[in-house]
Coordinates of C-alpha atoms and ligand atoms in Angstrom, one line a residue:
X1 CA -18.8 11.4 -6.3
X2 CA -21.4 10.0 -3.9
X3 CA -23.3 12.5 -1.8
X4 CA -21.7 13.6 1.5
X5 CA -18.4 12.3 0.2
X6 CA -16.7 15.1 2.0
X7 CA -17.9 13.5 5.3
X8 CA -16.1 10.3 4.6
X9 CA -12.8 9.9 6.2
X10 CA -11.1 8.2 3.3
X11 CA -12.1 8.3 -0.4
X12 CA -11.1 5.6 -2.7
X13 CA -8.5 6.2 -5.4
X14 CA -11.1 6.3 -8.2
X15 CA -13.1 8.9 -6.3
X16 CA -10.2 11.2 -5.6
X17 CA -8.8 11.0 -9.1
X18 CA -12.0 10.8 -11.1
X19 CA -11.0 13.8 -13.2
X20 CA -7.6 12.4 -14.1
X21 CA -9.0 9.0 -14.9
X22 CA -11.7 10.6 -17.2
X23 CA -9.2 12.7 -19.0
X24 CA -6.8 9.8 -19.5
X25 CA -9.7 7.6 -20.8
X26 CA -10.9 10.4 -23.2
X27 CA -7.6 10.8 -24.9
X28 CA -6.5 7.2 -24.9
X29 CA -6.2 5.8 -28.4
X30 CA -4.0 2.8 -27.7
X31 CA -5.5 -0.6 -27.7
X32 CA -7.1 -1.7 -24.4
X33 CA -7.3 -5.2 -23.2
X34 CA -10.9 -6.3 -23.0
X35 CA -12.8 -4.8 -20.0
X36 CA -9.9 -2.4 -19.2
X37 CA -10.9 1.2 -18.7
X38 CA -7.5 2.4 -20.0
X39 CA -4.7 1.1 -22.2
X40 CA -1.6 -0.2 -20.4
X41 CA 0.5 3.0 -21.2
X42 CA -2.2 5.2 -19.9
X43 CA -2.3 3.1 -16.7
X44 CA 1.4 3.7 -16.3
X45 CA 0.9 7.4 -16.8
X46 CA -1.8 7.4 -14.2
X47 CA 0.5 5.8 -11.6
X48 CA 3.7 7.7 -12.4
X49 CA 2.2 11.0 -13.4
X50 CA 2.5 13.0 -16.6
X51 CA -0.1 14.6 -18.9
X52 CA -3.3 13.3 -20.5
X53 CA -3.8 13.9 -24.2
X54 CA -5.9 17.1 -23.6
X55 CA -3.1 18.5 -21.3
X56 CA -4.7 17.7 -18.0
X57 CA -1.9 17.2 -15.5
X58 CA -1.7 13.7 -14.0
X59 CA -0.2 13.6 -10.5
X60 CA 2.4 11.0 -9.6
X61 CA 0.9 8.4 -7.2
X62 CA 4.0 6.2 -7.0
X63 CA 7.6 7.6 -7.0
X64 CA 10.0 5.0 -8.2
X65 CA 11.3 2.9 -11.1
X66 CA 9.2 3.1 -14.3
X67 CA 10.2 -0.4 -15.4
X68 CA 8.7 -1.9 -12.3
X69 CA 5.3 -0.3 -12.9
X70 CA 5.4 -1.2 -16.6
X71 CA 6.1 -4.8 -15.6
X72 CA 3.3 -4.8 -13.2
X73 CA 0.8 -3.5 -15.7
X74 CA 2.0 -5.7 -18.5
X75 CA 1.6 -8.7 -16.2
X76 CA -2.0 -7.8 -15.5
X77 CA -2.7 -7.8 -19.3
X78 CA -1.6 -11.5 -19.4
X79 CA -3.2 -14.5 -17.8
X80 CA -0.7 -14.4 -14.9
X81 CA -1.5 -12.8 -11.6
X82 CA 0.6 -10.1 -10.0
X83 CA 2.3 -10.3 -6.6
X84 CA 3.7 -7.1 -5.2
X85 CA 6.3 -8.0 -2.7
X86 CA 8.4 -5.8 -0.4
X87 CA 9.3 -4.6 3.0
X88 CA 6.6 -3.0 5.1
X89 CA 5.6 0.5 3.9
X90 CA 7.0 0.3 0.4
X91 CA 3.6 1.3 -1.1
X92 CA 2.4 -2.2 -2.1
X93 CA -1.2 -1.7 -1.0
X94 CA -1.1 1.8 -2.4
X95 CA 0.1 0.7 -5.9
X96 CA -2.4 -2.2 -5.9
X97 CA -5.3 0.2 -5.1
X98 CA -4.3 2.6 -7.9
X99 CA -3.7 -0.2 -10.4
X100 CA -7.2 -1.6 -9.7
X101 CA -8.7 1.9 -9.9
X102 CA -7.1 2.6 -13.3
X103 CA -7.7 -0.7 -14.9
X104 CA -11.2 -1.6 -13.6
X105 CA -12.5 1.7 -12.5
X106 CA -12.9 0.3 -8.9
X107 CA -10.5 -0.6 -6.2
X108 CA -13.2 -1.9 -4.0
X109 CA -13.0 -5.6 -4.7
X110 CA -10.6 -6.5 -1.9
X111 CA -10.0 -9.3 0.5
X112 CA -7.8 -8.7 3.5
X113 CA -6.2 -12.1 4.2
X114 CA -5.5 -13.0 7.8
X115 CA -4.7 -16.2 9.7
X116 CA -8.5 -16.5 10.2
X117 CA -9.4 -16.3 6.5
X118 CA -11.1 -19.5 5.4
X119 CA -12.0 -20.9 2.0
X120 CA -15.5 -19.5 2.2
X121 CA -14.2 -16.0 2.3
X122 CA -12.2 -16.6 -0.9
X123 CA -14.7 -18.7 -2.9
X124 CA -18.3 -18.3 -1.8
X125 CA -20.6 -19.1 1.1
X126 CA -24.3 -19.6 1.6
X127 CA -27.1 -17.5 2.8
X128 CA -28.4 -20.1 5.3
X129 CA -32.0 -18.6 5.5
X130 CA -32.4 -19.1 1.7
X131 CA -30.5 -22.4 1.8
X132 CA -32.9 -23.8 4.3
X133 CA -36.0 -22.3 2.6
X134 CA -35.2 -23.3 -0.9
X135 CA -32.3 -25.6 -0.9
X136 CA -29.0 -24.9 -2.8
X137 CA -29.7 -22.4 -5.5
X138 CA -27.8 -19.7 -7.3
X139 CA -29.7 -17.0 -5.2
X140 CA -28.5 -18.6 -2.0
X141 CA -24.9 -18.2 -3.0
X142 CA -23.1 -15.4 -1.2
X143 CA -20.4 -14.2 -3.5
X144 CA -17.0 -12.9 -2.4
X145 CA -15.1 -10.0 -3.9
X146 CA -13.1 -12.7 -5.9
X147 CA -16.2 -14.3 -7.4
X148 CA -17.7 -10.9 -8.2
X149 CA -14.5 -9.8 -9.9
X150 CA -14.5 -13.0 -12.0
X151 CA -18.1 -12.3 -13.1
X152 CA -17.5 -8.7 -14.0
X153 CA -14.1 -9.1 -15.5
X154 CA -12.3 -6.8 -13.0
X155 CA -9.3 -6.8 -10.7
X156 CA -9.6 -8.2 -7.2
X157 CA -7.0 -7.3 -4.6
X158 CA -5.7 -9.8 -2.1
X159 CA -4.0 -8.0 0.7
X160 CA -1.3 -9.8 2.7
X161 CA -1.7 -13.0 0.9
X162 CA 0.9 -14.9 3.0
X163 CA -0.9 -14.2 6.2
X164 CA -3.6 -16.8 5.4
X165 CA -3.0 -20.5 5.7
X166 CA -1.3 -22.3 2.8
X167 CA -4.3 -24.6 2.3
X168 CA -6.6 -21.6 1.9
X169 CA -4.1 -19.9 -0.5
X170 CA -4.2 -22.9 -2.7
X171 CA -7.9 -22.3 -3.3
X172 CA -6.6 -19.8 -5.8
X173 CA -4.8 -22.3 -7.9
X174 CA -7.9 -23.4 -9.9
X175 CA -9.1 -19.9 -10.2
X176 CA -5.7 -18.7 -11.5
X177 CA -5.0 -21.6 -13.8
X178 CA -8.4 -22.6 -15.1
X179 CA -10.1 -19.2 -14.7
X180 CA -13.1 -20.9 -13.3
X181 CA -14.5 -21.7 -9.9
X182 CA -16.5 -24.9 -9.6
X183 CA -19.6 -24.8 -7.4
X184 CA -20.2 -28.6 -7.0
X185 CA -23.4 -28.0 -4.9
X186 CA -25.1 -26.5 -7.9
X187 CA -23.3 -28.5 -10.5
X188 CA -22.0 -25.4 -12.2
X189 CA -19.0 -23.2 -12.3
X190 CA -18.4 -19.5 -12.1
X191 CA -16.3 -18.5 -15.1
X192 CA -14.0 -15.6 -15.2
X193 CA -14.7 -12.9 -17.8
X194 CA -11.9 -11.2 -19.7
X195 CA -10.3 -8.4 -17.6
X196 CA -10.4 -10.5 -14.5
X197 CA -7.1 -10.7 -12.6
X198 CA -5.6 -10.8 -9.2
X199 CA -3.2 -8.4 -7.5
X200 CA -1.8 -9.8 -4.3
X201 CA 0.5 -8.1 -1.9
X202 CA 2.8 -9.7 0.6
X203 CA 5.4 -8.5 3.1
X204 CA 9.0 -9.7 2.8
X205 CA 9.2 -9.8 6.6
X206 CA 6.3 -12.2 7.0
X207 CA 7.5 -14.4 4.2
X208 CA 8.3 -17.3 6.4
X209 CA 4.8 -17.4 8.0
X210 CA 2.8 -19.1 5.3
X211 CA 5.1 -19.2 2.3
X212 CA 3.3 -19.6 -1.0
X213 CA 3.2 -23.2 -2.4
X214 CA 5.3 -23.6 -5.5
X215 CA 2.2 -24.4 -7.5
X216 CA 0.7 -21.0 -6.5
X217 CA 4.0 -19.2 -6.9
X218 CA 4.2 -20.3 -10.5
X219 CA 0.9 -18.5 -11.2
X220 CA 2.2 -15.2 -10.0
X221 CA 4.6 -12.7 -11.5
X222 CA 6.5 -11.1 -8.7
X223 CA 7.3 -7.4 -8.7
X224 CA 9.4 -6.3 -5.7
X225 CA 8.9 -2.8 -4.6
X226 CA 12.1 -1.5 -3.1
X227 CA 12.7 0.9 -0.3
X228 CA 13.6 4.4 -1.7
X229 CA 17.3 4.3 -2.8
X230 CA 18.4 7.8 -1.6
X231 CA 17.6 10.2 1.1
X232 CA 16.4 12.8 -1.4
X233 CA 14.0 10.4 -3.0
X234 CA 12.6 9.3 0.3
X235 CA 12.2 12.9 1.5
X236 CA 10.4 13.7 -1.7
X237 CA 7.9 10.9 -1.1
X238 CA 7.4 11.9 2.5
X239 CA 6.9 15.6 1.8
X240 CA 4.4 14.9 -0.9
X241 CA 2.4 12.3 0.9
X242 CA 2.3 14.3 4.2
X243 CA 1.0 17.3 2.3
X244 CA -1.7 15.2 0.6
X245 CA -2.8 13.3 3.7
X246 CA -2.8 16.4 5.9
X247 CA -4.8 18.4 3.4
X248 CA -7.2 15.6 3.0
X249 CA -7.7 15.5 6.8
X250 CA -8.3 19.3 6.7
X251 CA -5.5 19.9 9.2
X252 CA -5.0 23.6 9.9
X253 CA -2.3 24.9 7.6
X254 CA 1.2 25.3 8.9
X255 CA 4.5 26.8 7.6
X256 CA 6.2 24.4 5.1
X257 CA 8.3 21.9 7.0
X258 CA 10.5 20.3 4.4
X259 CA 13.5 20.6 6.7
X260 CA 11.8 18.8 9.5
X261 CA 10.8 16.0 7.1
X262 CA 14.4 15.7 6.1
X263 CA 15.3 15.2 9.7
X264 CA 12.6 12.5 10.2
X265 CA 13.8 10.6 7.1
X266 CA 17.5 11.0 8.0
X267 CA 16.9 9.6 11.5
X268 CA 14.7 6.7 10.1
X269 CA 17.3 5.8 7.5
X270 CA 20.2 5.8 10.0
X271 CA 18.4 3.7 12.6
X272 CA 17.1 1.4 9.9
X273 CA 20.5 0.8 8.3
X274 CA 22.4 0.7 11.6
X275 CA 24.9 3.4 10.6
X276 CA 25.0 7.1 9.9
X277 CA 24.4 8.3 6.3
X278 CA 28.1 9.1 5.9
X279 CA 28.9 5.6 7.0
X280 CA 31.2 6.7 9.7
X281 CA 29.4 5.6 12.9
X282 CA 27.8 2.2 13.5
X283 CA 24.6 2.2 15.4
X284 CA 22.2 -0.2 17.0
X285 CA 19.2 -0.8 14.8
X286 CA 15.6 -0.5 16.2
X287 CA 13.1 -3.4 16.2
X288 CA 10.5 -1.5 14.2
X289 CA 10.6 -1.4 10.4
X290 CA 10.9 2.5 10.3
X291 CA 9.5 2.4 6.8
X292 CA 8.7 5.3 4.5
X293 CA 5.0 4.8 5.5
X294 CA 5.9 5.3 9.2
X295 CA 7.9 8.4 8.3
X296 CA 4.8 9.7 6.6
X297 CA 2.7 9.0 9.7
X298 CA 5.2 10.8 12.0
X299 CA 5.1 13.8 9.6
X300 CA 1.3 13.9 9.7
X301 CA 1.1 13.6 13.5
X302 CA 3.7 16.2 13.9
X303 CA 1.7 18.5 11.6
X304 CA -1.4 17.9 13.8
X305 CA 0.6 18.7 17.0
X306 CA 2.1 21.8 15.5
X307 CA -1.1 23.1 14.1
X308 CA -3.1 22.5 17.3
X309 CA -0.6 23.0 20.0
X310 CA 2.6 24.5 18.5
X311 CA 1.5 27.8 17.1
X312 CA 1.5 26.6 13.5
X313 CA 5.2 25.9 13.3
X314 CA 6.4 22.4 13.0
X315 CA 9.6 22.3 15.1
X316 CA 11.6 19.9 17.2
X317 CA 9.0 20.0 20.0
X318 CA 6.2 18.8 17.9
X319 CA 8.4 16.3 16.2
X320 CA 10.1 14.6 19.2
X321 CA 7.2 12.7 20.8
X322 CA 6.0 11.4 17.5
X323 CA 9.5 10.3 16.5
X324 CA 10.0 8.5 19.8
X325 CA 6.6 6.8 19.4
X326 CA 7.6 5.5 16.0
X327 CA 11.0 4.3 17.0
X328 CA 10.3 2.8 20.4
X329 CA 8.3 -0.3 19.6
X330 CA 10.1 -2.5 22.1
X331 CA 10.5 -0.4 25.3
X332 CA 13.8 -1.9 26.4
X333 CA 15.8 -2.6 23.3
X334 CA 14.6 0.4 21.2
X335 CA 15.1 2.9 24.0
X336 CA 18.7 1.8 24.3
X337 CA 19.2 2.1 20.5
X338 CA 17.6 5.6 20.5
X339 CA 19.6 6.8 23.5
X340 CA 22.8 5.6 21.9
X341 CA 21.8 7.4 18.7
X342 CA 20.9 10.5 20.6
X343 CA 24.3 10.7 22.3
X344 CA 26.5 9.6 19.5
X345 CA 24.9 11.4 16.6
X346 CA 22.1 13.9 17.4
X347 CA 24.0 15.7 20.2
X348 CA 27.0 16.6 18.0
X349 CA 25.3 17.2 14.6
X350 CA 25.2 20.8 13.4
X351 CA 21.8 22.3 13.8
X352 CA 20.2 19.4 15.7
X353 CA 20.7 20.5 19.2
X354 CA 17.0 21.5 19.4
X355 CA 16.0 18.0 18.5
X356 CA 18.5 16.6 21.0
X357 CA 16.9 18.5 23.8
X358 CA 13.3 17.9 22.7
X359 CA 13.8 14.1 22.4
X360 CA 15.6 14.0 25.8
X361 CA 12.6 15.6 27.4
X362 CA 10.2 12.8 26.2
X363 CA 12.3 9.7 26.3
Ligands
LIG401 N1 7.7 5.1 -3.5 C1 6.6 5.6 -3.0 N2 5.8 6.5 -3.8 C2 4.7 7.0 -3.3 N3 4.2 6.8 -2.1 C3 4.9 5.9 -1.3 C4 6.1 5.3 -1.7 N4 6.6 4.5 -0.7 C5 5.7 4.6 0.3 N5 4.7 5.5 0.0 C6 3.5 5.8 0.8 O1 3.6 5.0 2.0 C7 2.2 4.9 2.4 C8 2.0 3.4 2.9 O2 2.1 2.5 1.8 P1 1.4 1.1 1.8 O3 0.4 1.1 2.9 O4 0.9 0.9 0.5 O5 2.6 0.2 2.2 P2 2.6 -1.4 2.2 O6 3.8 -1.7 1.3 O7 1.3 -2.0 1.7 O8 3.0 -1.7 3.7 P3 2.5 -3.0 4.5 O9 3.5 -4.1 4.2 O10 2.8 -2.5 5.9 O11 1.1 -3.3 4.2 C9 1.3 5.3 1.4 O12 0.7 6.5 1.8 C10 2.2 5.6 0.2 O13 1.8 6.7 -0.5
LIG402 MG1 -0.1 -3.1 2.7

C-alpha cells in the first residue's frame, strides 16, 4: 500500500483487498485468460465472497445473483465488452471497480463520460508544446485510460456511457471490433494486447438521453443489475455497507443499529414502489430514486449524527433529518408524498411513533 495511505479518503478496491487478491492468486490453479491476474472462477469468488485455497476468507463485495456475475466475468474473457445496466444505486460502478481490480490488478483506468466528453478524451490528444517543437511524434501523443489499457492488456472502465454524445460513443466501435486504434497523424495504430476489455456502466433512467447506436450495442453484452428483490436482502446490503463505510471513515463507534436500518429500507421501498410492503395502502411515489445506495448514505449520515450529537445511539432523532433530506428532492411534490406517507402509514405503525414525531419536527 502506498505510504500515507491511511490519510487518503478513499482507497481503491485493489488497495483495500490486497490480501484477498494475493491469497486468491496464490491458490488459483485454474486456467487464466492471458494477462488476467485470476482465473474467471476466482474472480467470481472475489466478488461474491467465499474462501481462497489456503482458507483465507474472502468477503462478499456484491450481494446478489451468482449467475449475473458469472455472465459478466465470462463476457470479459471473450472479445465482447461488458455493459452493466440498471437503476441508479444498484452497484454498477461498484461491481465494475471490483471486476477491474480482480482481473487486471487495477481499477484506475477509468473514464467518466459526460455530455462534455469529446473524442480526444476517449482516443488520444496531443501535448501541444511537444507537437510544436518536434511535430507529430509518438512522444507528443497524450494517451487516455483507454489507449493505456489497450497497450497493457487491461480493463478500462467507462462510467455512465450513455451520458456522452452518440458520435463520441461511436469512437469505440473500431476499438471494440478491430481491437486497434488508428493514429493517422503518425501513420500507425495502437493495437490492443490480450486482456484488454471494456466495462461500461449506464443508468436505465438516463437511457433515452444518448441511446447507444445499434452498431455499438452489438459489441456489448448487457448484464442488468436488479434492485434487491426482498426487504431482507436490501437490509442486509445496507447494514453491511454502512458498517464498512463508517468504519473506513473512522466514525466513532455506536450501538448496532440494524433495526433503524430496517426502518430506512422499509420507508425507501414503500415510497419507491408507491405502496406499503403488505400491499394494502397505495402511496404517492417520490421523485428521487430512493435507491439502495441512498439508503446506505442515509445510514452513514445518521451514524455520524448519532455519534457526534446523539450520545452514541442511532435513534429516530438522528435518522429523521437524514431521511427527509434523501426523500425530499423536489420541495413541493416530495413533501406532499412524505406527508401523506407520514399520516397514513408511519403514524399508525406499531413502534414507529418516535419516527413519526421526529420527522414531523423537521419537515
Ligand atoms: N447488491 C449490492 N451488493 C453490494 N453492495 C451494493 C448492492 N447494491 C448497492 N450496493 C452499494 O451501493 C453503493 C452504490 O453503488 P454504485 O455507486 O455502484 O451504484 P451505481 O449503480 O453505479 O449507481 P449510479 O447509477 O447512480 O451510478 C455501493 O456502496 C454499493 O456497495
Ligand atoms: Mg455509477
